[in-house]
Amino acid sequence: MPRFTPHPTAPVPERAVLVGVERRESDWPIGESMAELARLAETDGAVVVATMVQRLDAPVPRTFIGSGKAGELVRMVHSLDADVVIFDDELTPSQQSNLERIVGEPTKVIDRTALILDIFGEHATTREGRLQVQLAQLQYLLPRLRGMWSHLVREQARGGIGSRFGQGESQLEVDRRLVRDRISCLRKELRRLEGRRKVQSKARWDSGVFRVALAGYTNAGKSTLLNRLTGAGAYVKDELFATLDPTTRSMVLDAGRKVTVTDTVGFIQKLPTTLVESFKSTLAEVMAADLVLLVADASDGNVRKEIAAVRRILGDISASETPTVVVFNKIDALDDEELALLRTGAPDAVPISALTGRGIPGLLYRIAEEAARGDEVITALVPYERGALLRQVHERCRVIREEYRPEGLLATVSADPRMREALAPYIEGAGQ
C-alpha cells in the first residue's frame, strides 16, 4: 500500500447562481442575455447550478430584486451550496453590500461587470493589456471600498476599547488614497504607451500602407480570420474574450498592394464603460484604420443585435465614420436557405467561413476595392537612385505596366493621392 494518499490538485470550479431582471424596454430578451451570462461564467471557470429571473419595471433600489426574490435566492444558495451569485446587470455598491449581507458569508455576490473584468484579467497578456485591465478593475473597486471595511466601521460604532481610533474610517481613507494614487500612475503609464502606439501608427500612416482593422462581437472568429488572411498564428479558442491584445500583421493583395490587418478586442452587450475607457488606446487601432471589417457570427440567432451593439461601441470611440464592411463569418454552419435569408437583409455584407476558407477570395477582392478608392492611373519615370520610392511603388500601388529604361523605371500604376504627390516630379510630362 502506498504511504501517502494522493489528492487532486486541480482547482475546484465555483458553483454559480445567475440572477437577471426582465424589463420591457430591454433590447435583448432575458433568456438570451442570461445564456450569454452563463457562457461568461463558464469562461471564467464557474459551473452554473441555477438561474433566477424576475420581471420588474425597474430594479429595486436597495437589493435590485424584490424582497421575496431575495429570500428565494438565499434558500437557493444554501440548498445548492453555491459559492457565487452573479447578477446580469451592474449593481450599485450599496446593492451589492446589501445582497452580500442578506445571502451571508462565504457566498460572494458580483455582477456582470465584475465577471467581465475577471475574465479580462485572466486573458490579458501584454503589459499594456494588463495595465488597462488593472485600471478598469480599480475604477470599479474604488466606490465599493466602504463595504469592504464595514466590519471595522461596525466595531467603531459599537464603542469600547479600541473604538476611539476609528480604524475603519482611517483604513478606508488610506485605501482610497492608495487606489487613487495607483489609478493616477496607471493612467500616466498608459498615456506613455499610447504615445508610443501613436508613433507606430504614424509610421504606418507615413508608409502609406492601407490599414484594415477587425472589429466585432466576442467569439465571432476575428482571430481565425486574421490567421486565414495573414498566417499570423494568433491564439484561437471557442470561448468569450479568448484574445484581448491587438495583433497586427501584413499581407499582400493579388494586385501587389501591401496592407496591414489588426485584430482587436471583442465587444459584448453591456460592456462596462470603464473597460471601454481603459481600452481606448487599444481601440485606437480601430479609430486609425482606413477600413473596418465588422466580423459577425452568421450562425448566431442574435447576429443583427450583435452588429448593432458593435456599431454602438464604434460610435462611442468615434470610429463610426470609418468605412465599414460587414463580414458574415461561420457560414459553414448555415444551409443555403439560411444563407440566402441572411444576405437578403444585408446585401452589401461579405459571407465567409474563416475556418474553411469559403468566401475569402471575395473578401480579398472587397478589401482591394476599398483600398483602391481614390486611386488614379498615372505613368511616372522613377530614377533608379530613388530606391525607397521604387519600393513604395511596388508596395503601395497597383502596377499595371512597367518598363526598365536606362534612366529609370517607367511605371504605369494606380496610385492613391499621397503616392501621386510623391511621384509628381516624375510623372510623364511634369517637367514640360
C-alpha angles and dihedrals in degrees: 000000000000116000093224129045110226117233126202114255099192113114114259110237116241118248110237134198114200122212127192139172120219115216130182096232095052117123092211125058109246092238092058093044091051091048089055090048088053090053090050091051092049090048087056091052101260129132114225108224100171144003128212126191130183127189111226136159088221135357117269107256096225104042106004090233126057122274092250092053090046089057090048089050091054092052091047093050093050096044093048095039090233120189099197139020115210121197119207093222132050113274124214115240091253093049091051092048093048093048093049089052091049096045092043134214140336092024113094124220116207137156137228091270093056090046093052091046089053091051091048090050090054096047104040109105109166123075092246092049092050092048091050092051093046091051092051091047093052092047088053092045099048099076090043097057094095092064091050091060097038092112091062092045089054090050089053093050091050091063127209131100114002095010094105092070095063094223094175098052092040093051090044092055092045091052093046091052092048092049092047091049091049091048089052091050092048092050091051092049092047090050088053091050090044089055089053090048090051090053090052091046091049090050089054089047092050089049088059093226112154110246123216122188125197113218130168150113116314114273092018091126102259095143091047089052091049089053091047093050100040108013087240097156091222118175111271128187135154096247138094116276093003089160128029107165119082118250121198123195133166131230137178121234122222090261089059096255117141119224134173123227121202125195113209138190115292122247131226138185114272090021105179113257089223089061094049089050094045093047096049092108089055092043088052084084087068092045092052096046124112090214133019119208105205101207115203132180103244091194093059115097089217095054095123092048090048091052089050090050091051092048090052091054091046086055090050091057094043093249098116092100094059112105106264133196119194112225117197104209130190095038087151085080092058131077121228094265094052091047092050090051091049093051092049090064094045111026094169094054120104115232115212145152110222088188097057100022094242112152095009094119089055091050092049089051090051092050090049090049092052092045090053095054108122093018121137131193114248136164119222136175105219117193115237092236088066091078096156091052091048089053091050090051090060096040101042105029136061103241111219099173136351134187127188110225130177092255096044148298115318104206132178106202143164102238137182121235095267093051091046088055092050091048095042096104090054101044112122110267094012094121096044 
